[in-house]
Each structure stands twice: as structure tokens, then as C-alpha cells.
Amino acid sequence: MGDDQRRIPAGKRLPSAILAGVAVALTGAIWAIGWLPPLERTTGDLLLRASPSGDDREVPVVAILIDDEAVERYGPLPWSRARLAELVVASTASGALGIALDLILAESTDPETDQALTDALADVPVALAAAFDRNGSWLLPNESLGGASVAAHAYGEVGPDGVVRTIAATKQGRGLSLPALSLAAARFLRPELAIEPGAELRPEFRPAPQHIPSLSAASVLDGSYEPKEIAGRAVFIGISATGAGDQFVVPTGPRHEPVPGVLAHASATISITQGRLLRVPGPLWSLAAALLVAVGIQLIRDRRGAFDLAAFAAVAAGLILLAMAAIRFSLLLVPVTSLLTVAVASALLRETAESRSARRESGHLLKAVLEHVGATPSTVPRTAAGRLDALRRLQDRVLEEDATRRALLADMEEGVILWDVNGEVVLANPAAERLWGGMPELTEITQSFDDTNPLVLTRGRRHLAIGVTDLGRGHLAILRDVSAERTLEKRRREMQRLVSHELKTPLASIAGFGENLERYELSGDEQRRVASLIRGEAQRLQEMVTVFLDLEQLGGGHWDGAAEAIDLGQRVAARLEVLDAAAGVRQIIITPSIDSGCNVQAVPVLFDRVVDNLVGNAIKYTHSGDSIDVAVSRSTDQVCLVVRDHGPGIPEEGLARVFDRFYRLPGTEVTGAGLGLALVKEVVDWHGGCITIESEIGNGSAFTVSLPAIEEV
Ligand code: ADP
């Protein structure tokens, strides 16, 4: 079974829009059942109480209350119309803009006193309360007072909880529709206000009824009031005495306590004149808002990956604050409550749908993985706890395998690097970085490829064999350090060369000389010459083999001799005495300059080879009669040996190669094997020193060997 067949498809999601639609339908249903209105009422009252009350100083309304004091002083209710007339006259005289009388004055009483009130009311705009009788007919103000023309209804719509929140702009009785008293009074202040028949007014009741400026009828009657309290205002006259007059509970009044109806009307009048009316949004508007927010909440949920209670609370709080700020213009109660329901319902629905699908998918996934790893039992546990347990076991196993793989990779001498299709490193072991000296880019390696795989690249002093495999989903490279193999191979070739070329020639000469001796009758002198030639060649062979073996030993790090503290100056001086003879043959003068105390840690015989080779070369490659300078000097931490000749010099391109084994400058006629300087370099390296050449064509060369100095010998 291929990998792809085991792969589980990604979890399916229900589109947010469908879920939001379902949630909105659910909200609509909740609304239709009638769960929302109580919630809406409570939230609305809360918002109303919490919303700013506005500037109440310039309230254009004043109430004259027939209160307990007035009743006590001027007698029980009903009062005579003459007394009411006094109140009206006083108000008019004080500059009232209009009078709203919240008293039902339907029947006619004493004609004289009726007339007094009629006269008093004739001078100002007036609105008089009317009410329904038992039969649903209007009890209109007495004809003499203006009858239906000044009548206004003094009702408020009482909600199921006993609170008045709405007032009908007009109310229909038998054959007659009357405006609300508060609306009629509002027209004293703003005559242009339209009366919309049948409209529902939702006043904010601001200021609250108990804060409406009021005067006791007693103070008006005895003249102890300030006329300016009435001037320029609409005057409401009504009863607040205990147990008399109508009483309302309004949202902004004291909680659960009725306030005098006249004050409630006065409060409503202010709301109406100031345009502080709440407008109830239509169901479509609410549903659209609900839909919008439901989709929004689902989107947030999708982004955050889960239903986040804190985020939801923040959104809800923000919406409520917004509603509070906007309360003067529109009532957001329905959307707010809808939103709460929508959000919770849709989120729950979403969670349920997703967790079901997640359970199903995770079951498939777990089963496939269990089968893949050959776990027993391979059946998927039914409970969430069981599944978690199975996952934990799988995780342990994966971690363990991962640790083993990492340990294996870490211990490997070969470097392993895995790149993905984008060339990003997915996996690499420490050896890869160590061998390459950093992390290679895939392109760095692939660019170097010709047709050979593995490819051998040189990084610093290392030779790396690199094999790259294209895996389709990425590339895998294996890096192997082949420096040691290369060195061995080089040595093998050098050995082959020594035997096949360098040793063959002198051996052939020796064989030739031997044959001569065998075949020909040679004179004593001739025999001696041939014998000396044979000895010379044999000696050369011997030297070459010795040097080669020394080189092998040093290069392979197998030199057995021990280093000891020597005075390099003395050692060089001793060698020069021997070398002087060879120099003398070519009339070459060696000029030494040797400091004392040039102490170094060295193997004496090896250093003799260095001096022999450097001075020997100088003698070999210098013209007869020239001079050679040999200096040994000491600085604080270094001892330097300089061998300078005045020979032909070494060209630039030769400088880098003269230390290679078997290398000889092209055109060099003097015999030699090209091994001397290679040995010198090996010896100096072995001692932890360094060797440099300065050379000028035609002017000679200077070889400088530096070694770390030591104090005492
Ligand atoms: P050999 O002298 O046996 O050829 P070496 O390793 O000593 O081998 O030297 C390598 C080559 O470097 C020589 O063949 C010669 O061409 C060049 N060389 C060495 N020393 C000198 C020198 N002092 N002046 C000029 N060329 C030199």
C-alpha cells in the first residue's frame, strides 16, 4: 500500500455562512416564541438608566402639583374650578407658554366657577386630559372648557411588567382620535411638531419624572412662588397628593414605584420636544445585524481556531457600549439580545459539527498510523481518553525513533544533508557541517557537478567525495572525507615512480657497467674507473632510497627518533666543515654567520639533512667561484637558518612546487632526484617550523627555516 493511500483527507468544514444562517433562523424562532421581549425590556431599561441624561438645566416644563400640603391647606379634592382657575391665572400671569391640565373635567359643575376656569384658559394654549368611560367613549373636557378641541389622552401603554414605556401618539375612542397629552403639551413649545396618528412614541423619560421642576399648588395659591419658575415654560397642572390622581411606573422613575402621572407626562413632553425618542428597529434590520455579527463571530472563531469566550465577551461588551452611546437615536436591544443568542448558538453548533468531524477524521488517522507502525492492538479506542493514550504511546515511539536516528546521524563519520524541494535544509548531521566547514547550499554542490557522482571536491585541506541523490521531494547528499585515501594513492604513485623511473636508470647503468667488466678485457685503470662508476650509481641509489624512506616515515607521522634540545648554530657549523670540501671542489666559498644560543628542540640527524640539502643545493646550483651565505640567528622566540646563494634563482611558478616530491625545475641540468627539498619541508613541518624562499632570477635564492626557540640546551 502506497503512502498516499494511507493519507487522511483534511478535516471538512461547514461553511460559516450556512452555520450563521442556521443560527439566525434559530434566533428568529426564539424571538417568535416570545423569549426576547422580557430580555429586551430589561436590557433597554438598564441601557436607559446607564445612558447619559443630557443637559437638564434648561427644562422647558414646570409642574404645579396639587400635593398633600395643598390638599391640607385648601381642602380635599375635587377642588372647585375657581381654585383651578386661580392656578391657571397665576401661571398665565407668570408667563406660561401653555397649560396642560391633567385633570378630567368632563361634567359641568357650578356655572360661575366653570366660567372662571373657562375665562382663565381662554388666554393661553391649552391641553386638557380626556379618558375613556366604562363603555370606551371619551370623557371629554366640558364643552365650556373647549371640549374635544383641547382634549388629549393621558394614557401610557402599560407593559406586562406594569411599566409604561410607550405612549400612543394618538388614541382612538368612539369616533374620535385624540393626541397624547404629552405630545399636545410639546406643541406649546414646538408648534411645528407633527402628530402621527397611531405612532408609538418611546420617550426616554429624561429628566426622570421625579426630577421635573415642580411647585406646590399651595405656594402658587398663596403667592409664595417665584414667577420666573413658570415664565417661558409649559405648565402641567395635576395631582400628586397621596392616594389621588393617576400614577405610572416608568423606566427612569424610582424602581417599582409609581410616580404621579402628571410628572410622567411632563417628562415625556421634554423627551418629545428634545427628540429624545427611542426608535425600535424593525425585525429585518435586527436580523440583518444579527446575520452580520454571526458571520463576523464565525470568522473570528475560524481565525482563532476555537470559540474564545474572552474574545466573545469583549465583542459583546463593545456592542453594549456602542448601544449605550447610540441609545438616543435607536434602540439596539433586539440586535444586542439577538447577537448574544446568535453568537452562543452558532458557536455551539459549530463546535459540535467540528468536533464530530474531528472525531471521525482523527479515528481514520489514528487507525492508519497504528496499522502503519504495526502497533497491537491496531483498533482505535472509542473513548477520548483511550485515543489520547494511544496518541501518547505513538508520540513516545516517534520521539524514541527520532532520538535513535539523530544519535546515529550524530555518530556518523559521513556527512548527511537533506534538502526539501525549495532547497531548504531539512536535516543535517554535525559531520556534514564539520567536513564542509559550515552548511553548504544545495546549489553550491550541484553547480560543481559534472557527470561524475560521487564528485570529489577540495575544501581547505580536505578532499570530499560527495554523492547527491535527487529524491523527487528533495535532495540527499552524503559527504565523505577521502583525504587519507588520496594521500595513500599519491604515495602509491610516488613509490611506483621511484621504482619504475628513478631506480631503473641507475640500475640499468650498473648493469651496463657490469656487462662491460664481464665482456671486455679492461686495463687496471679502466676497471677501477668502471668500479668507481658502479659505486657512484649504487651510492646515488642508496641515498635516494634512504631519503625516500625518511620521507615516508615523516609524512606518515612514524618517525621514531626523539627530538632533543640542541644548539642549531653549533650543529650547522659542524655540517659546514664537511660541506666545505664539496664547495671547495667548485671553488665556492661558504660564509657562515652563526649566533650563539640558537637553541631549538630538534632531531639532530634530521636537521643535518636539512642543512646538507639546502647548502648542497646552493653549491650545486651556484656558478663556480661564487659565494654562499649561511646564517643562524635568534630572536626572542624564533631561531632562523638562512641559506643564501647567488645562483640562477627560482622562477615564480617554481617556488610553489620545489617542495613537491620529484619536482625539478625544467631545464635543470645538474643531476638530482627532486626529493631533497621535499625532505627539508617534511622535516621542518615535523618540527613545527616553517620554510620560505625568496628568489630573484639571476640573483640567487634565500631559503629561510624558522623554528621555535627554547631557552636552555
Ligand atoms: P634535486 O636538487 O635533487 O633536484 P631538490 O628537491 O633539492 O631536488 O630541488 C628541487 C629543484 O629545485 C631542483 O631540481 C632545482 O631545479 C631547484 N632548486 C633547488 N635549490 C635551488 C637553488 N638553490 N637555486 C636554484 N634552483 C634550486
XYZ file of C-alpha atoms and ligand atoms in Angstrom:
740
model
C 0.000 0.000 0.000
C 1.463 3.354 -1.026
C 1.862 6.280 1.323
C -0.757 8.287 -0.472
C -3.473 5.718 0.198
C -2.789 5.976 3.892
C -3.046 9.725 3.937
C -6.207 11.030 5.530
C -8.021 13.902 3.849
C -8.007 17.203 5.729
C -10.993 17.760 8.058
C -14.048 19.106 6.243
C -15.619 22.328 7.441
C -19.162 23.529 7.267
C -19.188 26.894 5.536
C -19.518 29.769 8.019
C -22.414 31.266 6.077
C -24.557 28.122 6.470
C -23.875 27.997 10.187
C -24.603 31.674 10.599
C -27.841 31.262 8.618
C -28.916 28.402 10.859
C -28.049 30.475 13.910
C -30.051 33.424 12.660
C -33.051 31.188 11.926
C -32.722 29.864 15.454
C -32.662 33.383 16.833
C -35.732 34.253 14.771
C -37.506 31.251 16.247
C -36.531 32.244 19.780
C -37.821 35.692 19.057
C -41.080 34.362 17.626
C -41.655 32.197 20.698
C -41.519 35.400 22.723
C -38.379 34.873 24.762
C -36.798 38.047 23.634
C -39.223 40.805 24.773
C -38.608 40.413 28.532
C -34.877 40.336 27.874
C -35.230 43.293 25.594
C -37.233 45.239 28.207
C -34.726 44.588 30.967
C -31.728 45.398 28.784
C -33.500 48.507 27.482
C -34.223 49.820 30.983
C -30.639 49.148 32.010
C -29.298 50.945 28.979
C -31.703 53.830 29.568
C -30.634 54.197 33.168
C -26.967 53.960 32.226
C -27.191 56.351 29.255
C -26.255 59.984 29.794
C -29.200 62.110 30.948
C -28.205 65.170 28.918
C -28.406 68.807 29.883
C -31.353 69.147 32.267
C -30.841 72.726 33.430
C -32.980 74.356 30.797
C -36.031 72.174 31.200
C -38.908 73.967 29.416
C -41.570 72.424 31.621
C -42.815 73.023 35.147
C -45.417 71.085 37.132
C -47.867 72.661 39.590
C -48.754 69.808 41.879
C -51.880 69.564 43.973
C -49.933 67.785 46.668
C -50.645 66.732 50.234
C -49.804 70.185 51.562
C -52.161 71.881 49.115
C -54.943 69.451 49.993
C -54.314 70.029 53.649
C -54.403 73.802 53.302
C -57.027 74.314 50.644
C -59.348 71.420 51.239
C -59.882 67.950 49.828
C -60.285 67.022 46.195
C -62.015 67.657 43.933
C -61.156 71.314 44.045
C -63.528 73.878 42.756
C -62.867 75.112 39.248
C -62.494 78.623 40.657
C -59.403 77.441 42.532
C -58.104 75.722 39.475
C -58.757 78.952 37.611
C -56.574 80.734 40.171
C -53.733 78.370 39.374
C -54.210 78.952 35.636
C -54.405 82.713 36.053
C -51.263 82.764 38.176
C -49.465 80.658 35.583
C -50.594 82.821 32.700
C -49.644 85.942 34.592
C -46.201 84.485 35.255
C -45.631 83.930 31.514
C -46.573 80.249 30.951
C -46.380 79.190 27.283
C -49.319 76.807 27.632
C -51.248 74.849 30.211
C -51.674 71.071 30.247
C -54.286 70.137 32.770
C -54.043 66.509 33.865
C -57.497 66.501 35.450
C -60.659 65.075 33.949
C -63.085 67.955 33.870
C -65.917 66.381 31.921
C -69.043 67.229 33.878
C -70.208 70.745 34.394
C -70.340 71.980 37.959
C -71.228 75.375 39.288
C -71.663 77.585 36.170
C -69.960 80.529 37.826
C -66.822 78.735 38.785
C -66.856 76.877 35.447
C -66.873 80.213 33.752
C -63.925 81.421 35.827
C -61.864 78.477 34.569
C -63.130 78.902 31.006
C -62.051 82.554 31.120
C -58.714 81.716 32.649
C -57.990 79.069 29.986
C -59.001 81.347 27.130
C -55.770 83.352 27.267
C -53.194 80.556 26.690
C -52.760 77.438 24.562
C -54.365 74.614 26.456
C -54.493 70.821 26.528
C -56.932 69.105 28.871
C -56.918 65.457 29.849
C -59.560 63.107 28.499
C -60.167 59.497 29.445
C -62.326 56.606 28.420
C -65.500 55.929 30.321
C -66.578 52.371 31.070
C -68.076 51.971 27.633
C -64.995 53.044 25.803
C -66.349 56.512 24.992
C -64.287 59.601 25.624
C -64.860 61.615 28.766
C -64.016 64.903 27.090
C -63.411 68.169 28.909
C -66.554 70.123 29.481
C -67.822 71.922 26.376
C -67.402 75.240 28.121
C -63.717 74.489 28.566
C -63.185 73.686 24.904
C -64.449 70.114 24.677
C -62.835 67.871 22.067
C -60.799 70.727 20.581
C -58.500 70.915 23.611
C -58.753 67.279 24.676
C -55.711 64.991 24.835
C -55.452 61.465 26.177
C -53.498 60.948 29.343
C -52.634 57.264 28.863
C -49.398 55.354 28.786
C -49.162 51.797 27.417
C -48.587 49.578 30.424
C -46.272 46.642 29.695
C -46.767 43.111 31.108
C -44.419 44.105 33.933
C -46.540 47.174 34.821
C -44.020 49.647 33.408
C -45.056 52.317 30.921
C -42.518 52.540 28.100
C -44.618 53.669 25.173
C -47.244 56.320 24.643
C -49.637 56.226 21.677
C -49.222 59.421 19.646
C -52.984 59.292 19.136
C -55.605 57.125 20.749
C -58.845 56.128 19.108
C -62.078 56.250 21.110
C -65.549 56.072 19.683
C -65.490 58.204 16.576
C -62.689 60.378 17.882
C -58.919 60.149 17.901
C -57.099 62.242 20.495
C -53.398 63.129 20.710
C -51.380 62.259 23.787
C -51.337 64.935 26.494
C -47.531 64.963 26.465
C -47.497 65.403 22.691
C -50.122 68.169 22.815
C -48.080 69.939 25.506
C -44.925 69.505 23.436
C -46.612 71.534 20.708
C -46.804 74.520 23.083
C -43.036 74.576 22.848
C -42.630 73.378 19.279
C -45.839 74.091 17.386
C -44.425 72.554 14.209
C -44.301 69.071 15.773
C -46.382 66.692 13.687
C -48.862 64.288 15.221
C -48.510 60.909 13.546
C -51.765 59.036 14.023
C -51.217 55.592 15.518
C -47.436 56.058 16.042
C -45.874 54.601 19.156
C -43.707 57.075 21.000
C -40.965 55.710 23.180
C -39.819 58.684 25.257
C -36.569 58.404 27.151
C -38.379 59.946 30.155
C -35.457 62.318 30.611
C -35.264 64.048 33.023
C -36.898 61.363 35.102
C -40.358 62.346 36.401
C -39.096 62.884 39.936
C -36.601 65.451 38.621
C -39.143 67.593 36.788
C -39.156 71.085 38.328
C -42.376 71.440 40.297
C -44.222 73.859 42.561
C -46.837 73.051 45.125
C -50.293 74.369 44.206
C -50.338 75.748 47.752
C -47.385 78.065 47.062
C -48.970 79.236 43.816
C -52.234 79.959 45.555
C -50.628 81.880 48.395
C -48.306 83.668 46.006
C -45.110 82.461 47.655
C -43.562 81.224 44.412
C -41.152 82.823 42.008
C -42.944 83.731 38.742
C -39.698 83.172 36.832
C -40.034 79.480 37.623
C -43.048 79.463 35.337
C -42.084 82.067 32.749
C -41.496 80.685 29.246
C -42.425 77.144 30.222
C -45.218 74.727 29.514
C -47.138 74.258 32.752
C -48.539 70.915 33.787
C -51.192 71.016 36.475
C -52.087 67.711 38.122
C -52.469 65.801 41.346
C -49.652 64.232 43.350
C -51.447 64.038 46.695
C -51.282 60.601 48.313
C -53.943 58.249 47.095
C -55.273 60.540 44.405
C -54.556 61.066 40.697
C -53.120 58.527 38.246
C -49.717 57.002 38.905
C -47.241 55.466 36.390
C -44.175 53.334 36.681
C -41.697 54.492 34.014
C -38.237 53.065 33.262
C -36.385 56.128 34.555
C -38.518 56.633 37.644
C -37.817 55.042 41.021
C -37.729 51.287 40.550
C -41.115 49.583 41.003
C -42.573 52.786 42.495
C -45.292 54.669 40.626
C -44.755 58.385 40.007
C -47.590 60.913 39.596
C -48.958 60.662 36.053
C -48.665 64.416 35.567
C -44.901 64.238 36.131
C -44.605 61.263 33.774
C -46.437 63.281 31.095
C -44.228 66.294 31.733
C -41.136 64.094 31.469
C -42.444 62.591 28.207
C -43.083 66.081 26.854
C -39.436 67.002 27.337
C -38.313 63.839 25.542
C -40.667 64.634 22.684
C -39.601 68.266 22.312
C -35.919 67.387 22.526
C -36.314 64.492 20.081
C -35.162 62.000 22.698
C -37.329 59.236 21.409
C -36.216 55.682 21.142
C -36.829 54.092 17.805
C -37.348 50.358 17.723
C -35.541 48.742 14.838
C -37.630 46.589 12.574
C -37.212 42.809 12.575
C -35.428 42.837 9.201
C -32.911 45.347 10.414
C -32.279 43.295 13.543
C -31.919 40.083 11.614
C -29.508 41.684 9.153
C -27.403 42.945 12.056
C -27.590 39.541 13.709
C -26.518 37.831 10.487
C -23.614 40.215 10.058
C -22.348 39.719 13.571
C -22.893 35.961 13.437
C -20.735 35.743 10.297
C -18.180 38.031 11.933
C -18.018 35.900 15.042
C -17.633 32.752 12.957
C -14.787 34.356 11.053
C -13.043 35.350 14.271
C -13.594 31.832 15.515
C -12.088 30.362 12.347
C -9.041 32.540 12.733
C -8.504 31.823 16.394
C -9.260 28.121 15.954
C -11.703 27.878 18.831
C -14.645 29.607 20.385
C -12.941 32.095 22.589
C -15.088 33.214 25.479
C -12.851 36.177 26.315
C -12.910 37.474 22.736
C -16.651 36.983 22.614
C -17.160 38.836 25.913
C -15.015 41.700 24.604
C -17.098 41.929 21.424
C -20.368 41.798 23.379
C -19.180 44.454 25.836
C -18.117 46.652 22.922
C -21.525 46.274 21.312
C -23.323 47.144 24.538
C -21.176 50.249 24.987
C -21.926 51.191 21.406
C -25.621 50.683 22.039
C -25.408 52.881 25.109
C -23.767 55.625 23.141
C -26.349 55.330 20.384
C -29.347 54.980 22.669
C -30.652 58.479 21.866
C -31.061 57.583 18.242
C -32.076 53.996 18.046
C -32.811 51.091 20.246
C -30.362 48.308 19.703
C -31.919 45.985 22.182
C -33.197 43.470 19.736
C -29.895 43.147 17.892
C -27.966 43.038 21.138
C -30.047 40.253 22.540
C -30.146 38.553 19.161
C -26.414 38.755 18.946
C -25.911 37.153 22.279
C -28.124 34.291 21.265
C -26.720 34.052 17.762
C -23.167 34.069 18.945
C -23.645 31.398 21.537
C -25.929 29.265 19.378
C -23.773 29.424 16.278
C -20.584 28.829 18.195
C -22.038 25.825 19.943
C -23.374 24.491 16.691
C -20.023 24.985 15.066
C -18.174 23.337 17.896
C -20.472 20.351 17.755
C -20.198 19.970 13.993
C -16.442 20.329 14.040
C -15.836 18.077 16.970
C -17.913 15.365 15.275
C -15.952 15.667 12.079
C -12.672 15.906 14.016
C -13.537 12.746 15.903
C -14.269 10.880 12.698
C -11.149 12.111 10.923
C -8.903 11.549 13.917
C -10.274 8.000 14.120
C -9.262 7.313 10.497
C -5.913 8.943 11.004
C -5.157 7.058 14.171
C -6.157 3.761 12.601
C -3.931 4.368 9.582
C -0.983 5.307 11.785
C -1.473 2.375 14.143
C -1.577 -0.012 11.195
C 1.423 1.649 9.617
C 3.612 1.250 12.684
C 2.269 -2.271 13.255
C 1.013 -1.424 16.737
C -1.024 -4.008 18.625
C -3.913 -3.687 19.098
C -4.380 -1.686 15.937
C -8.021 -0.875 16.666
C -8.837 2.734 17.508
C -10.068 3.230 21.096
C -13.580 4.631 21.296
C -13.136 6.992 24.211
C -11.254 10.282 24.048
C -9.058 9.181 26.971
C -8.193 5.938 25.157
C -7.333 7.822 21.988
C -5.148 10.232 23.897
C -3.382 7.306 25.448
C -2.795 5.707 22.048
C -1.507 9.034 20.734
C 0.824 9.375 23.684
C 2.256 5.920 23.040
C 2.693 6.788 19.390
C 4.389 10.036 20.325
C 6.791 8.204 22.658
C 7.615 5.832 19.870
C 8.170 8.590 17.345
C 10.367 10.518 19.777
C 12.371 7.415 20.549
C 12.892 6.617 16.883
C 13.792 10.199 16.246
C 16.355 10.146 19.056
C 17.889 6.930 17.676
C 18.055 8.396 14.194
C 19.642 11.562 15.500
C 22.189 9.604 17.559
C 23.049 7.508 14.512
C 23.453 10.552 12.338
C 25.451 12.352 15.005
C 27.881 9.433 15.307
C 28.360 9.011 11.592
C 31.682 10.000 10.083
C 29.954 10.724 6.801
C 28.094 13.975 6.459
C 24.396 13.652 5.630
C 22.283 16.570 4.394
C 18.681 16.513 3.244
C 17.160 19.464 1.390
C 13.495 19.937 0.569
C 12.256 20.909 -2.897
C 12.867 24.578 -2.112
C 16.486 23.904 -1.250
C 15.874 24.412 2.497
C 17.901 22.120 4.785
C 15.517 19.641 6.419
C 18.093 17.515 8.165
C 21.881 17.608 8.568
C 24.285 15.884 10.904
C 27.258 17.510 12.653
C 29.732 15.686 10.388
C 28.281 17.465 7.350
C 28.962 20.857 8.843
C 32.382 19.822 10.137
C 33.510 18.393 6.791
C 32.181 21.243 4.674
C 33.081 23.951 7.193
C 29.544 25.307 7.515
C 26.269 24.354 5.930
C 26.500 24.020 2.156
C 23.799 25.364 -0.144
C 22.397 22.698 -2.425
C 23.314 24.819 -5.438
C 26.946 25.101 -4.256
C 27.203 21.356 -4.601
C 25.057 20.768 -7.671
C 26.841 23.537 -9.581
C 30.163 21.766 -9.140
C 28.810 18.555 -10.600
C 29.937 17.404 -13.992
C 28.936 13.879 -14.859
C 30.731 12.185 -12.017
C 28.837 11.067 -8.994
C 30.304 10.954 -6.399
C 32.173 14.116 -7.098
C 35.420 14.883 -5.318
C 35.770 18.483 -4.146
C 38.623 20.093 -2.248
C 37.538 22.076 0.823
C 40.524 23.601 2.621
C 42.943 20.720 3.219
C 40.212 18.123 2.836
C 39.173 16.130 -0.177
C 35.466 15.327 -0.028
C 33.687 12.719 -2.083
C 30.089 13.936 -2.441
C 27.231 11.808 -3.710
C 23.926 13.541 -4.414
C 20.612 11.765 -4.964
C 17.555 13.501 -6.339
C 14.669 12.148 -4.250
C 11.970 13.976 -6.179
C 10.739 15.593 -2.955
C 14.212 16.961 -2.271
C 17.900 16.076 -2.489
C 20.090 13.918 -0.306
C 23.855 14.402 -0.148
C 26.423 12.144 1.510
C 29.831 13.712 2.163
C 32.867 11.528 2.826
C 36.382 12.660 3.725
C 38.705 10.914 1.246
C 41.859 12.886 2.136
C 43.585 9.851 3.675
C 42.718 7.662 0.707
C 44.034 10.339 -1.598
C 47.333 10.615 0.279
C 47.749 6.872 0.173
C 47.028 6.869 -3.512
C 49.571 9.655 -4.052
C 52.194 7.729 -2.096
C 51.471 4.637 -4.077
C 52.043 6.551 -7.302
C 55.238 8.096 -5.940
C 56.533 4.684 -4.962
C 55.671 3.380 -8.375
C 57.530 6.291 -9.913
C 60.560 5.788 -7.695
C 60.807 2.155 -8.607
C 59.845 2.394 -12.245
C 61.767 5.514 -13.134
C 64.230 6.815 -10.578
C 65.671 3.448 -9.587
C 65.582 1.908 -13.017
C 68.082 4.327 -14.586
C 70.942 3.887 -12.098
C 70.266 0.144 -12.002
C 70.470 -0.005 -15.801
C 73.788 1.908 -15.608
C 75.137 -0.506 -13.009
C 74.034 -3.444 -15.146
C 75.724 -1.846 -18.177
C 78.955 -1.265 -16.308
C 78.907 -4.828 -15.015
C 78.424 -6.150 -18.524
C 81.433 -4.151 -19.684
C 83.532 -5.704 -16.967
C 82.294 -9.128 -17.944
C 82.748 -8.850 -21.662
C 85.867 -6.848 -22.117
C 89.422 -7.252 -21.065
C 89.897 -3.913 -19.296
C 93.107 -2.454 -18.089
C 93.628 -1.993 -14.391
C 92.847 1.733 -14.654
C 89.732 1.133 -16.730
C 88.491 -1.462 -14.308
C 88.931 0.967 -11.443
C 87.013 3.692 -13.334
C 84.102 1.337 -14.091
C 84.100 0.106 -10.483
C 84.026 3.695 -9.244
C 81.129 4.476 -11.616
C 79.261 1.446 -10.284
C 79.893 2.569 -6.708
C 78.737 6.120 -7.544
C 75.473 4.893 -9.034
C 74.906 2.480 -6.158
C 75.555 5.291 -3.700
C 73.033 7.511 -5.502
C 70.526 4.698 -5.370
C 71.225 4.206 -1.716
C 70.808 7.899 -0.973
C 67.599 8.081 -2.926
C 66.135 5.085 -1.158
C 67.225 6.480 2.208
C 65.664 9.870 1.539
C 62.508 8.277 0.224
C 62.158 6.054 3.251
C 62.813 9.014 5.558
C 60.126 10.972 3.750
C 57.681 8.107 4.060
C 58.353 7.845 7.740
C 57.985 11.577 8.347
C 54.952 12.000 6.079
C 53.182 9.121 7.728
C 53.991 10.552 11.153
C 56.008 7.454 12.056
C 59.426 8.935 12.778
C 60.925 7.093 15.750
C 63.801 9.440 16.582
C 63.332 11.684 19.604
C 63.777 15.438 19.490
C 66.340 16.887 21.867
C 67.496 20.343 22.827
C 70.349 21.346 20.513
C 72.224 24.486 19.632
C 71.366 24.762 15.966
C 74.283 27.116 15.362
C 76.845 24.552 16.546
C 75.173 21.807 14.563
C 75.181 23.896 11.374
C 78.843 24.883 11.930
C 79.794 21.196 12.252
C 77.977 20.322 8.979
C 79.587 23.250 7.148
C 83.046 21.853 7.895
C 82.084 18.742 5.940
C 80.285 20.620 3.204
C 83.233 22.995 2.748
C 85.109 20.234 0.957
C 82.366 19.834 -1.662
C 82.173 23.611 -2.062
C 85.908 23.812 -2.443
C 85.763 21.447 -5.425
C 83.710 24.091 -7.230
C 85.748 26.999 -5.828
C 82.748 28.149 -3.869
C 83.225 29.935 -0.582
C 80.776 29.427 2.237
C 80.461 32.444 4.537
C 78.920 31.476 7.859
C 77.417 33.893 10.388
C 76.395 31.978 13.443
C 74.962 33.426 16.646
C 75.317 31.684 19.930
C 72.382 30.365 21.962
C 70.279 29.356 18.956
C 68.635 26.627 20.944
C 65.875 24.517 19.484
C 64.146 21.242 20.134
C 65.117 19.033 17.185
C 66.239 15.624 15.977
C 69.944 16.252 15.183
C 70.312 13.777 12.290
C 67.195 15.132 10.614
C 68.465 18.663 10.886
C 71.760 17.627 9.375
C 69.707 16.546 6.334
C 68.120 19.977 6.165
C 71.497 21.726 6.218
C 73.019 19.226 3.762
C 70.181 19.646 1.299
C 69.905 23.446 1.455
C 73.657 24.070 1.384
C 74.131 21.157 -1.041
C 71.600 22.717 -3.468
C 73.248 26.096 -3.106
C 76.589 24.521 -4.047
C 75.022 22.537 -6.877
C 73.099 25.394 -8.474
C 75.631 28.208 -7.933
C 78.221 29.158 -10.513
C 81.804 28.147 -9.703
C 83.660 30.807 -7.797
C 80.545 32.303 -6.219
C 79.882 32.543 -2.517
C 77.177 31.164 -0.246
C 75.986 32.820 2.972
C 74.826 30.622 5.792
C 73.395 32.415 8.847
C 71.911 31.114 12.075
C 70.328 33.787 14.262
C 67.952 34.049 17.185
C 65.132 36.428 18.029
C 63.049 36.245 21.221
C 61.070 33.216 20.242
C 62.476 32.094 16.903
C 65.678 30.593 15.566
C 66.298 31.216 11.873
C 68.587 29.408 9.448
C 69.126 31.306 6.189
C 70.975 29.758 3.244
C 71.567 32.320 0.511
C 73.225 31.698 -2.835
C 73.925 33.865 -5.842
C 72.928 31.318 -8.408
C 70.288 31.375 -11.143
C 67.299 31.845 -8.778
C 63.959 30.091 -8.987
C 61.139 31.390 -11.193
C 57.822 32.372 -9.590
C 55.899 29.299 -10.772
C 58.649 27.000 -9.440
C 58.514 28.455 -5.902
C 55.258 26.736 -5.100
C 56.387 23.391 -6.424
C 60.031 22.892 -5.465
C 58.872 21.208 -2.248
C 56.864 18.607 -4.175
C 58.394 15.186 -4.412
C 60.265 14.517 -7.635
C 59.782 18.064 -8.839
C 62.706 19.612 -10.628
C 62.755 22.941 -12.394
C 62.511 22.473 -16.132
C 65.930 22.657 -17.769
C 67.863 21.735 -14.609
C 70.965 20.012 -15.886
C 72.650 19.120 -12.626
C 71.711 15.595 -11.597
C 69.270 15.060 -8.778
C 66.063 13.184 -7.838
C 63.845 16.122 -6.828
C 63.451 14.724 -3.331
C 65.825 16.936 -1.295
C 63.566 19.945 -0.724
C 60.557 17.669 -0.148
C 62.502 16.079 2.689
C 63.557 19.507 4.021
C 59.933 20.630 4.107
C 58.770 17.422 5.777
C 61.491 17.746 8.470
C 60.702 21.409 9.139
C 56.961 20.672 9.354
C 57.618 17.750 11.653
C 59.467 20.134 13.992
C 56.612 22.647 13.949
C 58.636 25.190 11.988
C 58.232 26.799 8.600
C 60.297 27.339 5.479
C 60.123 30.202 2.981
C 62.005 31.079 -0.220
C 62.940 34.476 -1.560
C 64.350 34.332 -5.020
C 65.200 36.591 -7.912
C 66.034 35.260 -11.326
C 69.745 35.712 -11.977
C 70.417 36.947 -8.452
C 70.105 33.814 -6.386
C 67.801 32.397 -3.766
C 67.481 32.530 0.003
C 65.891 29.657 1.930
C 64.773 30.607 5.455
C 63.925 27.963 8.037
C 62.284 29.201 11.269
C 61.917 27.065 14.369
C 60.505 27.856 17.799
C 63.392 28.832 20.099
C 63.916 27.319 23.541
C 65.882 28.759 26.450
C 68.475 26.225 27.524
C 70.311 23.366 25.839
P 67.233 17.995 -6.599
O 68.204 19.087 -6.206
O 67.719 16.670 -6.215
O 66.779 18.154 -7.984
P 65.553 19.269 -4.722
O 64.275 18.875 -4.143
O 66.658 19.557 -3.771
O 65.958 18.183 -5.742
O 65.319 20.567 -5.582
C 64.239 20.605 -6.463
C 64.541 21.535 -7.609
O 64.571 22.905 -7.137
C 65.895 21.354 -8.192
O 65.833 20.358 -9.190
C 66.203 22.706 -8.775
O 65.648 22.818 -10.032
C 65.518 23.648 -7.818
N 66.468 24.207 -6.828
C 66.682 23.758 -5.585
N 67.547 24.563 -4.920
C 67.887 25.538 -5.768
C 68.746 26.680 -5.678
N 69.453 26.970 -4.550
N 68.842 27.504 -6.769
C 68.127 27.228 -7.886
N 67.309 26.188 -8.031
C 67.191 25.339 -6.986
